[in-house]
Amino acid sequence: MIPSADHEAHAGMTHPHDTTQSPAGNVGGHDEHHGHEAHEAHQGGHDQHSGHSVAMFRDKFWWSFALTLPTVVWSPMIQQWLGFHAPSFPGSRYIPAIFGTVLFFYGGMVFLQGAVRELKDRLPGMMTLISLAIIVAFGYSLAVTFGVSGMDLWWELSTLITIMILGHWIEMRSVVQAQGALKELAKLVPDTAVRLVGDETEEVLVPDLREGDVILVRPGSSIPADGVVREGTSAVNEAMITGESRPLEKKPGDKVIAGTVNASGSLRVKVTGVGERTALAGIMRLVAQAQSSRSRAQALADRAAFFLTVVAIVAAVITLAAWLLAGASLAFAVERVVTVLVIACPHALGLAIPLVIAISTTVGARAGLLVRNRRGLEEARNLNVVVFDKTGTLTRGEFRVVDITPASGLSADDVLRLAASLELESEHTIAQGVVKSAQERGLPLSRAEQFQAIPGQGVTGVVEGRSLMLGGPALIRKRGIQLPAELRDALDRAGTGAQTAITLIEGRSALAVMAIADAIREESYEAVRRLHEQGIEVIMMTGDAKPVADAVAKELGIETVFAEVLPEQKASKIEEVKRAGKRVAMVGDGVNDAPALLTADVGMAIGAGTDVAVESGDVVLVRSDPRDVPRIIALSQATYRKMVQNLWWAAGYNIAAIPLAAGVLAPWGIVLSPAVGAVLMSFSTVVVALNAQLLRRVAL
């Protein structure tokens, strides 16, 4: 493999003549070549397969195989080995030379052109080694054909080229399969959409949609553009974008994402983003960007591949000299040189890292973990501290009822149902929190009669024939309500936990006290627990007052809290933790946390939702699920293990194979032909590719 940025060709990008935005640009207008072009482009250096495709190598293999057959059949050595005689006619002895020469220029040109590019960049690698091998074999065989004493290598040359092309075909198929996420994502968006024009509908191509258009999304259809629901309710399957397995209920005012699938209801959606402005396009850009970014492990593989290339060339020269000095024939010595050059190709070494990265970023994308920068994924395995922003990350960023203390005769659900029904008409943030809490529990709500808001106190109204009031301490004092002991204790607990307490009152009796707070995400408990199990310290950072922060931290089992931190101070807090020798990840919403995300060793932007174009984080956690933090760490660890396994296999194979190819076991009758060397080299590449594919099974 080319010891340079050329490895990125196998990590998946765009064609050299395409723009870097082309993956997103194909959203809604699919490109049938997208699959193989996705792995061909690069952001620097050259591409050893520039302009090539899986189909090209497939066709080239079968034509090369056809040209190889006559070369092998009319080869005197093969006839002698197998004990048969090929048909003889005038000029038949030149068949191996004729077909071998055609194959040298037809099949070998791919490698020769690649070698020229490598040498121009002063980065000799795989293409250089293969080219040296086939040039030596071709030149020597041609000389023998025209009278030089010796045994030609036409059949070895032909089978070598054919097997090398087969290896490249297999390799490119593996890489393209790893890049399949981009192709699959592009297919999510339908080609056409139903646009509403007045009371009429018209079918239009998706690229013809404009922001502000209203489209009709029928049951079972894919949503063609990002938008906001104007009419209708339905469940939408967003698993392919966010990794969330459960269909999400959508009602007027909710956002929908291009490429997701509408279930049973009919939706009228106002378009807010089309083409490259959709969430799907942003995801595709991030996946391509991650697969094309550099990593330290890749740099190590590049250096190893370059070193191996130099070693192979030196070994080939030593092999030639040693065998000639030992009295071997020139044909035997040349065959050993060709075998050394072929078997030492750092093909597997070059594929070891890019294929693992390509697969890991694809696996992550399918789970809602978008890797913007390879080094972020690589560094995640070394983390020993994770700093969470509180609001919107560990908590929902919106009010919920977190505790209900009813007086006698009512259940907690009864209290919440009555309170939410009373607050249904109110637009106050606390009121909305009460209503959403009831809705999330699936409680049936009634509309309050005689609803009235009392400024500074609360609200009153009649629900199910009961005259109710709901409000804070001011309402209790104003009405002279006496609270029983259990409700007074509930008020005290809420005050200690820096929560807002409201009381449900009927007549002059207090029915219940409800504690309102920025609700902790249910997923946060498991996220913190899993991080602790991974031996990682968890820190919470927030601008909230210390009592509020401490209450949330205590609930989650977080020991270290940075409270009352201004947005501009968050980055310095991260620096403070780093100065203590810690490897730090910052998890925030990517807005006011941007400086801290950039300062951390790994920045994780959570809660991106449809806005995936977050520029400040190394990783984007689409689902707004803090449990994705331990998941990305697990993915990083699994990715690193596969990298190490592949590097050891690829390097170890070459260390053992070069002496074998040079003929150290020849005295015991073990001699490898160039074709066998090519098979072993291809086998090594296949082992690396298959091992990388096992990463798809990692449990996140």
XYZ file of C-alpha atoms in Angstrom:
700
model
C 0.000 0.000 0.000
C 1.171 3.523 -0.597
C 2.877 4.858 2.527
C 1.284 8.267 2.365
C -2.006 10.080 2.383
C -2.934 7.644 -0.374
C -4.194 5.307 2.288
C -7.038 7.714 2.662
C -8.268 6.510 -0.697
C -9.398 3.414 1.087
C -11.049 5.381 3.838
C -13.734 6.719 1.571
C -14.181 10.121 0.039
C -15.123 11.519 -3.319
C -13.712 11.248 -6.794
C -10.637 13.449 -7.384
C -12.611 15.669 -9.706
C -15.626 15.964 -7.451
C -16.055 18.546 -4.732
C -15.869 17.503 -1.126
C -19.565 18.214 -0.823
C -20.590 15.709 -3.433
C -21.895 13.079 -1.037
C -24.405 15.537 0.323
C -25.060 16.941 -3.074
C -26.395 13.589 -4.198
C -29.139 13.621 -1.591
C -32.389 13.437 -3.444
C -30.652 12.861 -6.764
C -28.845 9.550 -6.511
C -25.570 8.872 -8.292
C -25.254 5.286 -9.447
C -21.462 5.511 -9.186
C -21.531 6.953 -5.693
C -20.680 3.634 -4.094
C -17.283 3.190 -5.653
C -16.450 6.839 -6.040
C -16.947 7.307 -2.336
C -13.661 5.559 -1.690
C -11.639 7.061 -4.474
C -11.022 10.662 -3.610
C -8.661 12.333 -1.233
C -7.630 15.641 0.213
C -3.997 15.589 -0.651
C -1.514 13.215 -2.133
C -2.457 10.961 -4.974
C -4.697 7.966 -5.135
C -3.298 4.648 -6.238
C -6.701 3.788 -7.705
C -7.585 7.248 -8.956
C -10.408 6.984 -11.459
C -10.783 3.235 -10.861
C -13.846 1.321 -9.800
C -14.794 -2.108 -8.551
C -16.378 -2.832 -11.941
C -13.161 -1.860 -13.737
C -11.048 -4.251 -11.672
C -13.669 -6.976 -12.086
C -13.607 -6.668 -15.873
C -9.837 -6.347 -15.924
C -9.501 -9.526 -13.856
C -11.654 -11.630 -16.170
C -9.888 -10.368 -19.306
C -6.505 -10.961 -17.642
C -7.621 -14.447 -16.645
C -8.564 -15.148 -20.261
C -5.143 -13.912 -21.469
C -3.391 -15.989 -18.795
C -4.899 -19.308 -19.885
C -3.039 -19.570 -23.252
C 0.145 -18.358 -21.559
C -0.064 -21.159 -18.996
C -1.277 -23.884 -21.382
C 1.580 -23.322 -23.893
C 4.219 -22.845 -21.207
C 6.877 -25.632 -21.573
C 7.380 -25.802 -17.808
C 3.663 -26.300 -17.097
C 3.424 -28.937 -19.831
C 6.370 -30.758 -18.297
C 4.953 -30.580 -14.775
C 1.482 -31.748 -15.753
C 2.636 -34.246 -18.419
C 0.640 -32.976 -21.382
C 1.428 -31.478 -24.790
C -0.384 -28.384 -26.032
C -1.365 -28.257 -29.725
C 1.686 -27.404 -31.841
C 1.638 -25.228 -34.941
C 4.007 -22.726 -36.554
C 4.683 -19.957 -34.051
C 2.981 -21.754 -31.144
C 6.160 -21.464 -29.079
C 5.656 -17.690 -29.063
C 2.122 -17.873 -27.597
C 3.304 -17.363 -23.980
C 5.418 -14.372 -25.060
C 2.616 -12.807 -27.123
C -0.135 -13.205 -24.533
C 2.258 -12.404 -21.692
C 3.287 -9.165 -23.382
C -0.338 -8.163 -24.020
C -1.155 -8.920 -20.391
C 1.878 -6.957 -19.174
C 0.597 -3.795 -20.833
C -3.137 -4.443 -20.316
C -3.205 -5.716 -16.740
C 0.118 -4.351 -15.557
C -0.495 -0.762 -16.647
C -2.528 -0.086 -13.484
C 0.532 -0.853 -11.366
C 3.001 0.899 -13.664
C 0.977 4.127 -13.603
C 0.632 3.877 -9.825
C 4.397 3.439 -9.488
C 5.035 6.557 -11.567
C 2.775 8.588 -9.266
C 4.484 7.163 -6.186
C 7.945 7.983 -7.467
C 6.903 11.499 -8.478
C 5.760 12.015 -4.888
C 8.973 10.381 -3.650
C 6.884 7.877 -1.732
C 7.645 4.433 -3.180
C 5.245 1.795 -1.972
C 3.082 -1.083 -3.075
C 2.724 -0.012 -6.691
C 6.491 0.470 -6.942
C 7.189 -3.028 -5.644
C 4.657 -4.685 -7.934
C 5.943 -2.711 -10.915
C 9.551 -3.653 -10.180
C 8.516 -7.305 -9.962
C 6.625 -7.396 -13.255
C 9.220 -5.259 -15.086
C 12.030 -7.595 -13.999
C 10.004 -10.671 -14.972
C 8.931 -9.136 -18.299
C 12.395 -7.886 -19.241
C 14.103 -11.158 -18.374
C 11.462 -13.268 -20.171
C 11.658 -11.070 -23.260
C 15.450 -11.450 -23.328
C 15.169 -15.253 -23.061
C 12.557 -15.330 -25.830
C 14.974 -13.492 -28.130
C 17.900 -15.789 -27.474
C 19.431 -15.131 -24.058
C 20.176 -18.399 -22.287
C 17.747 -19.209 -19.465
C 14.147 -20.163 -18.622
C 11.492 -17.512 -19.312
C 8.953 -16.462 -16.673
C 5.953 -15.719 -18.915
C 3.522 -17.923 -17.036
C 4.746 -16.594 -13.696
C 4.360 -13.017 -14.974
C 0.836 -13.648 -16.261
C -0.429 -15.406 -13.150
C 1.227 -12.787 -10.945
C -0.543 -9.889 -12.700
C -3.874 -11.729 -12.720
C -3.694 -12.626 -9.033
C -2.651 -9.073 -8.119
C -5.642 -7.687 -10.011
C -7.886 -10.202 -8.239
C -6.457 -9.028 -4.915
C -7.204 -5.411 -5.790
C -10.721 -6.330 -6.855
C -11.332 -8.081 -3.514
C -9.770 -5.184 -1.611
C -11.830 -2.542 -3.369
C -15.019 -4.490 -2.805
C -14.220 -4.645 0.922
C -13.568 -0.914 1.056
C -16.679 -0.028 -0.920
C -18.763 -2.239 1.370
C -17.288 -0.380 4.323
C -18.267 2.867 2.637
C -21.767 1.581 2.005
C -23.211 3.893 4.655
C -22.939 6.900 2.351
C -24.607 5.059 -0.490
C -27.316 3.744 1.840
C -27.903 7.200 3.284
C -28.270 8.691 -0.191
C -30.934 6.096 -0.983
C -33.038 7.132 2.018
C -34.345 10.243 0.289
C -37.026 9.571 -2.339
C -36.608 10.904 -5.857
C -39.960 12.685 -5.908
C -42.224 14.559 -3.505
C -45.893 15.547 -3.438
C -46.109 19.352 -3.230
C -49.297 21.152 -2.224
C -50.309 24.120 -4.366
C -53.518 25.537 -2.939
C -55.946 22.648 -2.810
C -54.141 20.783 -5.578
C -51.188 18.386 -5.376
C -48.342 17.960 -7.837
C -45.504 15.464 -8.011
C -42.095 17.139 -8.305
C -38.493 16.032 -8.210
C -36.952 16.468 -4.763
C -34.211 18.832 -6.063
C -37.014 21.129 -7.253
C -38.364 21.630 -3.727
C -37.737 25.012 -2.106
C -37.773 26.139 1.503
C -41.282 27.217 2.445
C -42.993 24.656 0.184
C -45.654 22.504 1.827
C -45.482 18.816 1.001
C -47.801 15.899 1.642
C -46.173 12.841 3.200
C -48.427 9.814 2.870
C -48.327 6.778 5.204
C -45.356 4.527 4.498
C -43.494 7.177 2.496
C -40.005 8.491 3.111
C -39.853 12.162 4.028
C -38.119 13.986 1.149
C -36.846 17.086 2.998
C -36.312 18.501 6.470
C -39.333 20.363 7.717
C -41.887 21.173 10.388
C -45.247 19.425 10.659
C -48.109 21.815 9.904
C -51.027 19.372 9.968
C -51.549 15.768 10.949
C -50.135 13.349 13.493
C -48.125 10.212 12.885
C -45.241 8.103 14.152
C -41.991 8.525 12.231
C -39.174 5.985 12.168
C -35.908 7.913 12.569
C -33.696 4.883 13.283
C -31.685 5.297 10.099
C -30.705 8.841 11.104
C -30.572 8.907 14.901
C -30.258 5.222 15.792
C -33.449 5.535 17.901
C -35.270 2.230 17.431
C -38.735 3.390 18.508
C -40.883 5.403 16.079
C -41.370 8.928 17.407
C -44.767 10.603 17.558
C -44.993 13.733 15.404
C -47.620 16.428 15.747
C -47.967 20.008 14.448
C -44.865 22.018 15.339
C -42.530 19.014 15.499
C -39.501 18.747 13.234
C -39.064 15.919 10.739
C -35.879 14.803 9.011
C -35.325 13.950 5.355
C -34.877 10.233 4.785
C -36.967 9.114 7.764
C -40.070 6.991 7.193
C -43.619 8.068 7.975
C -45.751 5.338 9.524
C -49.544 5.292 9.602
C -50.638 8.938 9.561
C -50.665 11.559 6.842
C -48.526 14.657 7.394
C -48.418 18.081 5.814
C -44.896 19.395 6.230
C -43.440 22.851 5.618
C -39.998 22.423 4.064
C -37.128 24.009 6.022
C -34.146 22.306 4.404
C -33.466 20.651 1.055
C -30.419 19.162 -0.659
C -27.194 19.966 1.131
C -29.085 21.832 3.880
C -30.746 18.678 5.226
C -29.662 16.766 8.322
C -29.014 13.730 6.137
C -26.609 15.674 3.938
C -24.837 16.918 7.052
C -24.474 13.364 8.323
C -23.041 12.247 4.982
C -20.514 15.078 5.040
C -19.449 14.175 8.573
C -19.062 10.482 7.725
C -16.983 11.298 4.641
C -14.950 13.855 6.591
C -14.218 11.366 9.378
C -13.180 8.656 6.960
C -10.811 11.013 5.185
C -9.202 12.633 8.233
C -5.785 11.507 9.403
C -5.025 9.489 12.501
C -1.880 8.753 14.476
C -2.265 5.021 13.891
C -2.485 5.687 10.156
C 0.712 7.736 10.299
C 2.404 4.813 12.061
C 1.196 2.408 9.372
C 2.421 4.799 6.672
C 5.910 4.912 8.169
C 5.958 1.130 8.573
C 4.856 0.641 4.958
C 7.550 3.022 3.695
C 10.188 1.246 5.776
C 8.961 -2.130 4.505
C 9.227 -0.921 0.903
C 12.850 0.035 1.420
C 13.543 -3.293 3.164
C 11.910 -5.214 0.290
C 14.024 -3.496 -2.360
C 17.221 -4.029 -0.373
C 16.227 -7.671 0.267
C 15.605 -8.174 -3.453
C 19.074 -6.859 -4.341
C 20.724 -9.020 -1.661
C 18.731 -12.057 -2.825
C 19.862 -11.609 -6.422
C 23.517 -11.203 -5.438
C 23.451 -14.066 -2.936
C 21.964 -16.613 -5.334
C 24.263 -15.637 -8.177
C 27.283 -15.911 -5.876
C 25.981 -19.288 -4.707
C 26.048 -20.493 -8.303
C 22.326 -20.500 -9.043
C 21.083 -19.832 -12.540
C 20.062 -16.316 -13.516
C 16.494 -17.545 -14.082
C 16.291 -18.950 -10.543
C 17.820 -15.821 -9.026
C 15.466 -13.531 -10.966
C 12.484 -15.636 -9.921
C 13.519 -15.234 -6.266
C 13.832 -11.456 -6.725
C 10.378 -11.244 -8.276
C 8.914 -13.345 -5.454
C 10.545 -11.152 -2.781
C 9.198 -7.979 -4.375
C 5.707 -9.422 -4.656
C 5.388 -11.100 -1.275
C 6.793 -8.060 0.549
C 4.194 -5.635 -0.837
C 2.829 -3.738 2.197
C -0.685 -4.243 0.874
C -2.184 -5.594 4.075
C -0.252 -3.055 6.129
C -1.664 -0.211 4.091
C -5.217 -1.549 4.320
C -5.009 -2.366 8.036
C -5.921 1.094 9.343
C -8.114 2.709 6.647
C -10.503 -0.233 6.483
C -10.902 -0.350 10.270
C -11.569 3.398 10.365
C -14.030 3.171 7.483
C -15.986 0.405 9.181
C -15.888 1.977 12.647
C -17.194 5.324 11.403
C -19.923 3.485 9.501
C -20.877 1.451 12.580
C -20.895 4.646 14.623
C -23.045 6.523 12.105
C -25.650 3.760 12.149
C -25.794 4.058 15.942
C -26.153 7.846 15.885
C -22.461 8.426 16.709
C -21.015 10.705 14.038
C -17.238 10.946 14.047
C -16.000 14.235 12.576
C -12.349 13.611 13.262
C -10.551 10.272 13.358
C -8.210 11.460 16.058
C -11.204 12.148 18.274
C -12.309 8.539 17.885
C -8.747 7.363 18.438
C -8.266 9.478 21.593
C -11.559 8.426 23.180
C -10.074 5.116 24.345
C -7.533 7.019 26.493
C -10.045 9.174 28.375
C -10.058 9.132 32.153
C -12.343 12.158 32.739
C -15.639 13.091 31.077
C -16.998 16.574 31.775
C -20.728 16.951 31.140
C -22.511 20.239 30.678
C -25.668 19.933 32.801
C -28.478 21.738 31.045
C -29.675 19.981 27.915
C -27.091 17.221 28.311
C -27.610 15.433 31.618
C -30.946 17.199 32.004
C -33.664 17.875 29.458
C -33.246 21.624 29.571
C -36.966 21.977 30.307
C -39.148 21.696 33.405
C -40.773 18.459 34.539
C -42.559 17.293 37.672
C -39.879 15.371 39.544
C -41.746 14.595 42.778
C -45.395 14.463 43.901
C -46.496 14.320 47.535
C -50.282 13.888 47.726
C -52.378 14.336 50.848
C -54.822 11.588 51.740
C -57.284 10.236 49.175
C -55.438 10.977 45.906
C -52.812 9.080 43.957
C -49.822 10.799 42.354
C -51.363 10.242 38.902
C -54.657 11.793 40.045
C -52.804 14.862 41.296
C -50.805 15.219 38.090
C -53.888 14.718 35.897
C -55.874 17.424 37.704
C -52.934 19.852 37.820
C -52.106 19.374 34.133
C -55.731 19.823 33.120
C -55.793 23.073 35.070
C -52.526 24.265 33.471
C -53.464 23.202 29.943
C -54.412 26.754 28.920
C -51.331 28.372 30.478
C -48.185 29.251 28.522
C -45.946 29.610 31.594
C -42.825 27.428 31.421
C -43.653 25.698 34.721
C -47.197 25.062 33.505
C -45.875 23.528 30.304
C -43.623 21.305 32.390
C -46.622 20.031 34.353
C -48.605 19.353 31.182
C -45.714 17.551 29.463
C -45.118 15.408 32.549
C -48.744 14.259 32.421
C -48.616 13.663 28.686
C -45.454 11.587 29.006
C -47.263 9.395 31.548
C -50.173 9.016 29.125
C -52.695 10.581 31.498
C -56.046 11.753 30.027
C -56.480 15.507 30.389
C -59.642 17.605 30.593
C -60.021 21.238 29.619
C -60.458 23.552 32.600
C -63.503 25.791 32.832
C -63.428 29.339 34.240
C -59.641 29.319 33.880
C -57.940 32.387 35.325
C -54.279 33.269 35.855
C -53.513 35.152 39.073
C -50.339 37.214 38.516
C -47.587 36.304 40.971
C -49.650 33.544 42.581
C -50.810 30.841 40.171
C -53.964 29.769 38.369
C -57.561 28.818 39.211
C -60.241 26.904 37.353
C -62.823 24.167 37.448
C -61.700 20.656 36.424
C -64.133 17.738 36.414
C -66.513 19.836 38.538
C -63.845 20.569 41.157
C -62.799 24.172 41.883
C -59.010 24.062 42.005
C -56.073 26.399 42.509
C -52.423 25.753 41.718
C -49.540 27.985 42.684
C -46.474 28.700 44.784
C -45.901 30.005 48.320
C -47.506 33.370 47.509
C -50.807 31.644 46.756
C -50.678 29.700 50.032
C -49.990 32.862 52.052
C -52.623 34.904 50.240
C -55.311 32.285 50.768
C -54.204 31.453 54.330
C -53.947 27.754 53.560
C -52.698 25.502 56.361
C -50.530 22.613 55.114
C -50.452 19.223 56.807
C -47.051 18.002 58.057
C -46.295 15.749 55.085
C -46.845 18.603 52.635
C -44.712 21.010 54.687
C -41.935 18.389 54.603
C -42.342 18.163 50.821
C -41.930 21.938 50.528
C -38.785 21.791 52.660
C -37.329 18.977 50.536
C -37.964 20.952 47.358
C -36.242 23.998 48.841
C -33.226 21.947 49.909
C -32.971 20.469 46.402
C -33.235 23.883 44.767
C -36.525 22.834 43.153
C -39.656 24.885 42.524
C -42.617 23.689 44.623
C -46.269 24.265 43.656
C -49.325 23.280 45.659
C -52.659 21.961 44.369
C -55.526 23.412 46.443
C -59.272 22.681 46.551
C -61.315 25.142 48.580
C -59.164 25.699 51.673
C -57.535 22.281 51.633
C -54.137 21.497 50.133
C -54.340 18.320 48.036
C -50.687 17.867 47.077
C -47.262 19.437 46.646
C -45.399 18.948 43.377
C -41.661 19.603 42.930
C -40.712 21.082 39.559
C -37.178 21.030 38.221
C -35.082 20.780 35.095
C -35.704 17.072 34.716
C -32.772 14.688 34.657
C -32.769 12.508 31.548
C -33.557 8.912 32.407
C -30.587 7.900 30.270
C -28.185 9.989 32.378
C -28.266 7.554 35.298
C -27.064 4.665 33.149
C -24.529 6.857 31.342
C -22.832 7.888 34.581
C -22.949 4.341 35.952
C -21.359 2.882 32.785
C -18.621 5.507 32.772
C -17.798 4.715 36.378
C -17.664 1.013 35.448
C -15.177 1.919 32.707
C -13.002 3.584 35.349
C -13.723 7.093 34.094
C -14.273 10.054 36.421
C -17.407 12.090 35.724
C -17.519 15.853 36.305
C -20.591 18.063 35.889
C -20.175 21.686 34.808
C -22.980 24.232 34.814
C -23.811 27.891 35.139
C -26.530 27.050 37.664
C -26.295 27.917 41.353
C -24.383 25.459 43.486
C -27.421 24.065 45.388
C -29.144 23.224 42.082
C -25.993 21.667 40.641
C -25.264 19.692 43.802
C -28.795 18.297 43.879
C -28.516 16.990 40.309
C -24.998 15.642 40.888
C -26.079 13.827 44.072
C -29.004 12.284 42.235
C -26.717 10.990 39.469
C -23.822 9.913 41.681
C -21.415 12.550 40.349
C -18.820 13.605 42.918
C -17.152 16.595 41.261
C -19.190 19.667 40.301
C -18.163 22.969 38.700
C -21.102 25.290 39.437
C -21.826 28.925 38.543
C -19.436 28.701 35.584
C -19.955 31.338 32.897
C -19.835 30.165 29.254
C -16.520 31.944 28.679
C -15.049 30.184 31.731
C -15.835 26.648 30.610
C -12.715 26.306 28.434
C -10.466 27.360 31.321
C -12.096 24.729 33.544
C -11.237 22.090 30.950
C -7.656 23.388 30.878
C -7.562 23.124 34.652
C -8.498 19.434 34.504
C -5.978 18.792 31.724
C -3.190 20.407 33.738
C -3.781 17.730 36.357
C -2.575 15.207 33.780
C -6.032 13.978 32.772
C -7.259 13.017 29.297
C -10.541 14.923 29.107
C -13.708 14.698 27.057
C -16.182 17.577 27.108
C -19.820 16.766 26.409
C -22.022 19.750 25.582
C -24.647 21.074 23.223
C -22.183 22.551 20.741
C -23.501 26.104 21.102
C -22.223 27.979 24.153
C -19.992 24.998 24.917
C -17.999 25.392 21.680
C -14.766 26.751 23.249
C -14.753 23.968 25.854
C -15.423 21.328 23.193
C -12.444 22.565 21.212
C -10.208 22.740 24.297
C -10.903 19.172 25.437
C -8.895 16.214 24.159
C -12.160 14.927 22.701
C -15.144 17.216 22.137
C -18.546 15.513 22.022
C -21.465 17.609 20.817
C -24.681 16.105 22.181
C -28.216 17.041 21.340
C -27.386 18.071 17.784
C -30.592 16.443 16.547
C -31.186 17.685 13.032
C -28.362 20.221 13.202
C -25.502 17.801 12.575
C -23.126 20.368 11.117
C -21.498 20.987 14.490
C -18.050 22.380 13.852
C -16.760 22.386 17.406
C -16.843 18.699 18.363
C -14.806 15.687 17.288
C -17.901 13.523 17.738
C -21.584 14.381 17.261
C -24.062 12.359 19.346
C -27.216 12.675 17.275
C -29.686 11.118 19.694
C -29.189 13.548 22.594
C -28.543 10.433 24.675
C -25.707 10.699 27.238
C -25.363 6.906 27.111
C -23.734 7.428 23.739
C -20.646 8.751 25.566
C -19.674 5.321 26.982
C -20.714 3.863 23.625
C -18.252 6.008 21.681
C -15.536 5.071 24.176
C -16.368 1.381 23.658
C -16.242 1.895 19.881
C -12.872 3.627 20.223
C -11.481 0.748 22.263
C -12.774 -1.860 19.815
C -11.407 0.132 16.872
C -7.974 0.369 18.474
C -7.922 -3.376 19.149
C -8.648 -4.100 15.488
C -5.957 -1.641 14.380
C -3.357 -3.318 16.601
C -4.398 -6.809 15.488
C -4.194 -5.822 11.828
C -0.850 -4.061 12.216
C 0.690 -7.032 14.019
C -0.633 -9.448 11.419
C 0.454 -7.340 8.446
C 3.912 -6.547 9.819
C 4.474 -10.064 11.173
C 3.484 -11.605 7.863
C 6.058 -9.551 5.981
C 8.817 -10.275 8.509
C 8.273 -14.008 7.992
C 7.473 -13.915 4.281
C 10.525 -12.050 2.921
C 13.120 -14.668 3.974
C 10.800 -17.422 2.719
C 10.427 -15.683 -0.627
C 14.209 -15.167 -0.848
C 14.644 -18.939 -0.715
C 16.109 -19.618 2.729
C 14.330 -22.986 2.716
C 15.469 -23.905 -0.794
C 18.012 -26.440 0.543
C 15.034 -28.364 1.942
C 13.135 -28.175 -1.327
C 10.747 -25.378 -0.306
C 10.753 -22.718 -3.011
C 7.949 -20.238 -3.681
C 7.086 -19.137 -7.196
C 6.052 -15.508 -7.830
C 2.463 -16.653 -8.316
C 2.430 -18.416 -4.941
C 3.974 -15.284 -3.434
C 1.124 -13.245 -4.911
C -1.419 -15.682 -3.459
C 0.145 -15.399 0.003
C 0.264 -11.607 -0.237
C -3.395 -11.503 -1.299
C -4.294 -13.948 1.483
C -2.679 -11.623 4.020
C -4.763 -8.747 2.668
C -7.953 -10.803 2.865
C -7.189 -11.750 6.501
C -6.808 -8.074 7.383
C -10.034 -7.199 5.553
C -12.019 -9.986 7.241
C -10.665 -9.063 10.672
C -11.724 -5.452 10.106
C -15.218 -6.629 9.116
C -15.588 -8.282 12.539
C -15.760 -4.756 13.959
C -19.350 -4.642 12.717
C -20.233 -7.089 15.506
C -19.004 -4.886 18.333
C -21.649 -4.429 21.019
C -22.092 -0.745 21.807
